[in-house]
Coordinates of C-alpha atoms in Angstrom, one line a residue:
X3 CA 0.0 -0.1 -0.2
X4 CA 0.9 3.4 -1.2
X5 CA -0.3 6.6 1.1
X6 CA 0.9 10.2 0.0
X7 CA 0.2 12.5 3.3
X8 CA 0.1 15.9 2.5
X9 CA 1.3 18.7 5.1
X10 CA 1.9 22.3 5.5
X11 CA 4.4 23.9 7.7
X12 CA 2.8 26.7 9.2
X13 CA 3.7 29.3 12.0
X14 CA 3.6 28.8 15.1
X15 CA 0.3 30.4 16.3
X16 CA 0.4 29.9 19.7
X17 CA 3.1 32.2 19.8
X18 CA 2.0 35.0 16.9
X19 CA 1.7 38.4 17.9
X20 CA -1.0 40.3 16.2
X21 CA -0.9 44.2 14.7
X22 CA -4.9 45.0 15.3
X23 CA -3.5 48.1 13.8
X24 CA -2.4 47.1 10.7
X25 CA -4.6 43.6 10.5
X26 CA -0.8 41.6 9.6
X27 CA 0.2 39.0 12.3
X28 CA 4.0 39.6 13.3
X29 CA 6.5 37.2 11.8
X30 CA 9.3 37.8 12.4
X31 CA 11.3 34.7 14.8
X32 CA 8.7 33.2 14.7
X33 CA 8.9 29.3 14.9
X34 CA 7.6 27.1 11.9
X35 CA 5.7 23.8 12.8
X36 CA 4.4 20.8 11.3
X37 CA 0.6 21.9 10.8
X38 CA -1.0 20.1 13.9
X39 CA -3.6 18.4 11.6
X40 CA -1.1 17.4 9.5
X41 CA 1.0 16.0 12.1
X42 CA -2.3 14.3 13.3
X43 CA -2.9 12.5 9.9
X44 CA 1.5 11.6 9.3
X45 CA 1.0 9.7 12.8
X46 CA -1.2 7.4 11.5
X47 CA 0.4 6.9 8.6
X48 CA 3.3 5.9 10.6
X49 CA 1.4 4.3 13.5
X50 CA -0.5 2.1 10.8
X51 CA 3.6 1.4 9.3
X52 CA 4.7 0.2 11.9
X53 CA 2.6 -2.9 12.8
X54 CA 2.2 -2.9 8.8
X55 CA 6.2 -2.7 7.6
X56 CA 5.1 -3.4 3.7
X57 CA 3.5 0.2 4.2
X58 CA 4.9 3.2 1.8
X59 CA 5.2 6.7 3.1
X60 CA 5.0 9.6 0.7
X61 CA 5.2 13.1 2.3
X62 CA 4.6 16.4 0.3
X63 CA 4.3 20.0 1.1
X64 CA 4.0 23.1 -1.0
X65 CA 7.1 25.2 0.5
X66 CA 10.2 26.9 -0.4
X67 CA 13.4 25.0 -0.2
X68 CA 13.7 26.3 3.3
X69 CA 11.4 24.1 5.2
X70 CA 14.0 21.4 4.2
X71 CA 16.2 20.3 6.8
X72 CA 12.6 20.2 8.6
X73 CA 11.7 17.1 5.4
X74 CA 14.8 15.6 6.2
X75 CA 13.3 15.2 10.4
X76 CA 10.1 13.8 9.0
X77 CA 11.8 11.5 6.6
X78 CA 14.2 10.2 9.6
X79 CA 10.6 9.3 11.2
X80 CA 10.7 6.0 8.9
X81 CA 9.0 8.1 5.6
X82 CA 10.1 6.5 2.5
X83 CA 10.0 9.5 0.6
X84 CA 9.7 13.1 0.6
X85 CA 9.1 15.7 -2.6
X86 CA 9.2 19.7 -2.0
X87 CA 6.8 21.3 -4.8
X88 CA 8.6 24.7 -4.8
X89 CA 8.8 27.5 -7.5
X90 CA 9.0 31.2 -7.2
X91 CA 6.1 31.2 -9.4
X92 CA 3.9 29.8 -6.7
X93 CA 4.6 32.2 -4.2
X94 CA 1.5 34.0 -2.9
X95 CA -1.4 31.2 -4.0
X96 CA -4.5 31.3 -3.1
X97 CA -6.4 28.0 -2.1
X98 CA -7.1 27.2 -5.6
X99 CA -3.9 28.0 -7.3
X100 CA -2.6 25.6 -4.2
X101 CA -4.8 23.2 -5.3
X102 CA -3.7 23.5 -8.3
X103 CA 0.3 23.2 -7.6
X104 CA -0.6 19.9 -5.7
X105 CA -3.3 18.3 -8.0
X106 CA -0.4 18.6 -11.2
X107 CA 1.7 16.6 -9.2
X108 CA -0.4 13.7 -7.6
X109 CA -2.1 13.4 -11.2
X110 CA 1.0 11.4 -12.0
X111 CA 2.0 10.1 -8.5
X112 CA 1.2 6.2 -7.7
X113 CA -0.7 6.2 -4.3
X114 CA -3.4 4.0 -3.0
X115 CA -5.2 7.0 -0.9
X116 CA -4.0 10.7 0.3
X117 CA -3.8 11.6 3.7
X118 CA -3.7 15.3 5.5
X119 CA -4.9 17.6 8.1
X120 CA -8.9 18.8 7.7
X121 CA -7.0 22.4 7.4
X122 CA -4.5 24.9 8.9
X123 CA -3.5 27.4 11.4
X124 CA -2.4 29.8 9.2
X125 CA -5.0 29.6 7.0
X126 CA -8.5 27.5 9.1
X127 CA -10.5 27.5 5.5
X128 CA -10.2 23.9 4.9
X129 CA -10.5 24.2 0.9
X130 CA -7.4 23.0 -0.3
X131 CA -8.2 18.6 0.5
X132 CA -11.8 18.7 -1.3
X133 CA -10.7 20.6 -4.2
X134 CA -7.8 18.8 -4.4
X135 CA -10.2 15.5 -4.5
X136 CA -12.3 17.5 -6.9
X137 CA -9.5 17.5 -9.3
X138 CA -8.1 14.3 -9.1
X139 CA -11.9 12.1 -9.2
X140 CA -11.6 10.7 -6.1
X141 CA -13.0 10.7 -2.9
X142 CA -13.3 12.8 -0.1
X143 CA -13.9 12.7 4.0
X144 CA -13.4 15.5 6.2
X145 CA -13.1 15.7 9.9
X146 CA -12.1 12.6 10.8
X147 CA -11.4 12.5 14.8
X148 CA -10.8 8.3 14.5
X149 CA -9.9 5.8 11.4
X150 CA -10.0 1.9 11.4
X151 CA -7.6 0.4 10.8
X152 CA -8.4 -2.9 9.5
X153 CA -10.8 -1.8 7.4
X154 CA -8.0 0.9 6.4
X155 CA -6.2 -2.1 5.2
X156 CA -8.6 -3.8 3.3
X157 CA -9.1 -0.2 1.0
X158 CA -12.6 0.7 2.1
X159 CA -11.6 2.0 6.1
X160 CA -14.4 3.7 8.6
X161 CA -14.0 6.8 9.5
X162 CA -15.7 8.6 12.9
X163 CA -16.6 12.2 12.2
X164 CA -17.0 14.3 15.0
X165 CA -20.2 16.8 13.7
X166 CA -19.7 18.8 17.2
X167 CA -23.5 17.6 17.7
X168 CA -22.4 13.8 17.6
X169 CA -20.0 11.6 15.8
X170 CA -20.6 9.9 12.7
X171 CA -19.1 6.5 10.9
X172 CA -18.4 6.4 7.0
X173 CA -17.1 4.0 5.1
X174 CA -15.1 5.4 2.0
X175 CA -13.4 3.3 -0.3
X176 CA -10.2 3.9 -2.0
X177 CA -8.7 6.3 -3.8
X178 CA -9.6 8.7 -1.6
X179 CA -8.3 12.3 0.6
X180 CA -8.5 11.6 4.5
X181 CA -8.7 15.0 6.5
X182 CA -7.8 14.5 9.9
X183 CA -8.5 16.9 12.5
X184 CA -6.3 17.8 15.4
X185 CA -8.4 16.6 18.3
X186 CA -8.0 12.9 16.9
X187 CA -5.9 10.7 18.9
X188 CA -2.7 10.0 16.3
X189 CA 0.4 11.9 17.4
X190 CA 3.6 12.1 15.3
X191 CA 6.6 10.1 16.6
X192 CA 9.4 11.4 17.5
X193 CA 12.7 10.7 15.6
X194 CA 14.3 7.4 17.5
X195 CA 17.9 8.5 19.0
X196 CA 19.6 6.7 16.9
X197 CA 18.4 8.3 13.5
X198 CA 18.8 11.6 15.0
X199 CA 22.0 12.5 12.5
X200 CA 20.6 9.8 9.8
X201 CA 21.4 10.8 6.1
X202 CA 18.0 11.0 4.0
X203 CA 19.0 13.5 2.0
X204 CA 18.7 10.9 -1.0
X205 CA 15.0 10.2 0.3
X206 CA 14.1 14.0 -0.6
X207 CA 13.5 15.4 -4.2
X208 CA 12.4 18.8 -5.1
X209 CA 10.3 19.2 -7.1
X210 CA 9.2 23.4 -9.7
X211 CA 7.4 24.3 -12.5
X212 CA 9.9 23.1 -15.3
X213 CA 8.6 19.8 -14.5
X214 CA 5.2 20.3 -13.5
X215 CA 4.8 23.0 -16.5
X216 CA 1.9 24.8 -15.1
X217 CA 0.4 27.8 -17.0
X218 CA 1.4 30.9 -14.8
X219 CA -1.6 32.3 -15.1
X220 CA -3.4 29.7 -12.6
X221 CA -0.8 30.3 -10.0
X222 CA 0.4 33.0 -8.0
X223 CA -0.5 36.1 -7.6
X224 CA -1.7 35.8 -10.7
X225 CA -4.1 32.5 -10.6
X226 CA -5.4 33.9 -7.0
X227 CA -8.6 35.5 -7.0
X228 CA -9.1 35.4 -3.1
X229 CA -8.6 39.0 -1.6
X230 CA -8.2 39.1 2.1
X231 CA -10.2 41.0 3.7
X232 CA -9.5 40.9 7.8
X233 CA -7.4 38.3 9.4
X234 CA -7.7 37.5 13.1
X235 CA -5.8 34.3 14.6
X236 CA -7.9 31.3 16.2
X237 CA -7.6 30.3 19.5
X238 CA -8.4 27.0 20.3
X239 CA -10.5 25.6 23.0
X240 CA -10.6 21.9 24.4
X241 CA -13.9 20.3 23.7
X242 CA -15.0 18.7 27.0
X243 CA -16.7 15.2 26.3
X244 CA -18.3 12.7 28.1
X245 CA -17.9 9.2 27.6
X246 CA -21.2 6.9 28.5
X247 CA -21.7 3.1 28.7
X248 CA -25.1 1.3 28.3
X249 CA -25.5 1.0 32.2
X250 CA -27.9 2.3 35.0
X251 CA -25.0 4.9 35.5
X252 CA -24.7 6.1 31.4
X253 CA -28.8 5.9 31.5
X254 CA -28.7 8.4 34.6
X255 CA -26.4 11.0 33.0
X256 CA -28.1 11.1 29.9
X257 CA -30.7 11.5 31.5
X258 CA -29.6 14.7 33.1
X259 CA -27.9 15.9 30.2
X260 CA -31.4 15.8 28.7
X261 CA -33.2 17.6 31.3
X262 CA -31.0 20.6 32.1
X263 CA -30.8 21.2 28.8
X264 CA -34.5 21.8 28.4
X265 CA -35.0 18.2 25.5
X266 CA -37.0 16.8 28.7
X267 CA -39.6 18.2 30.4

């Protein structure tokens, strides 16, 4: 099985300072991190690979060449291959132009499934995965908090999606794009001590527009029709969840909840 994990490197918004007068984020000296949702998606892929060594994982990012060291750090986590899609022509791309660039690369790539985060810290639109699915003409499921491993290996995973009001379970056959939330249980493992200085340069490739051959009118600022009116820093809050069981205590808990919130009289 071949898994492609799409990741994005974003500024650590927990360390942001915001200039409200000029309506801009102050990015100087801000640490770049793997987007948390993307880290969860990659964490699931690596968890699965640990149990199924035949699985191949490729990590793909659209970013400047400066992320090379961060990508090498990811490759040291038993990732098989890494691709940086980078060209000055792509700078300033909005979500549609970004999807055009990523989609062009993915159309030539081999994969069974694409894993990615639900949304990014610095954008929060959650548009790229669904746009990619449309371009690639494959299925897409977003808001995933849990993936059943056995059905995933069989090519039609059962996934749990948190809709805030309740959790739904869906079945989605491959090929597909699965967007994982940061609220999921999946964690990106640390690099093993023995691999801290591992040379992984032969596993990393940089792809530019000489390879993709995209018309410049569809990428970068020229290909981006989105105009940002206002930005803000989103604050993430931990959702409180209560797990109940089908027993007298659980039934009583549900009854009290419904009573206190006006669903029962």
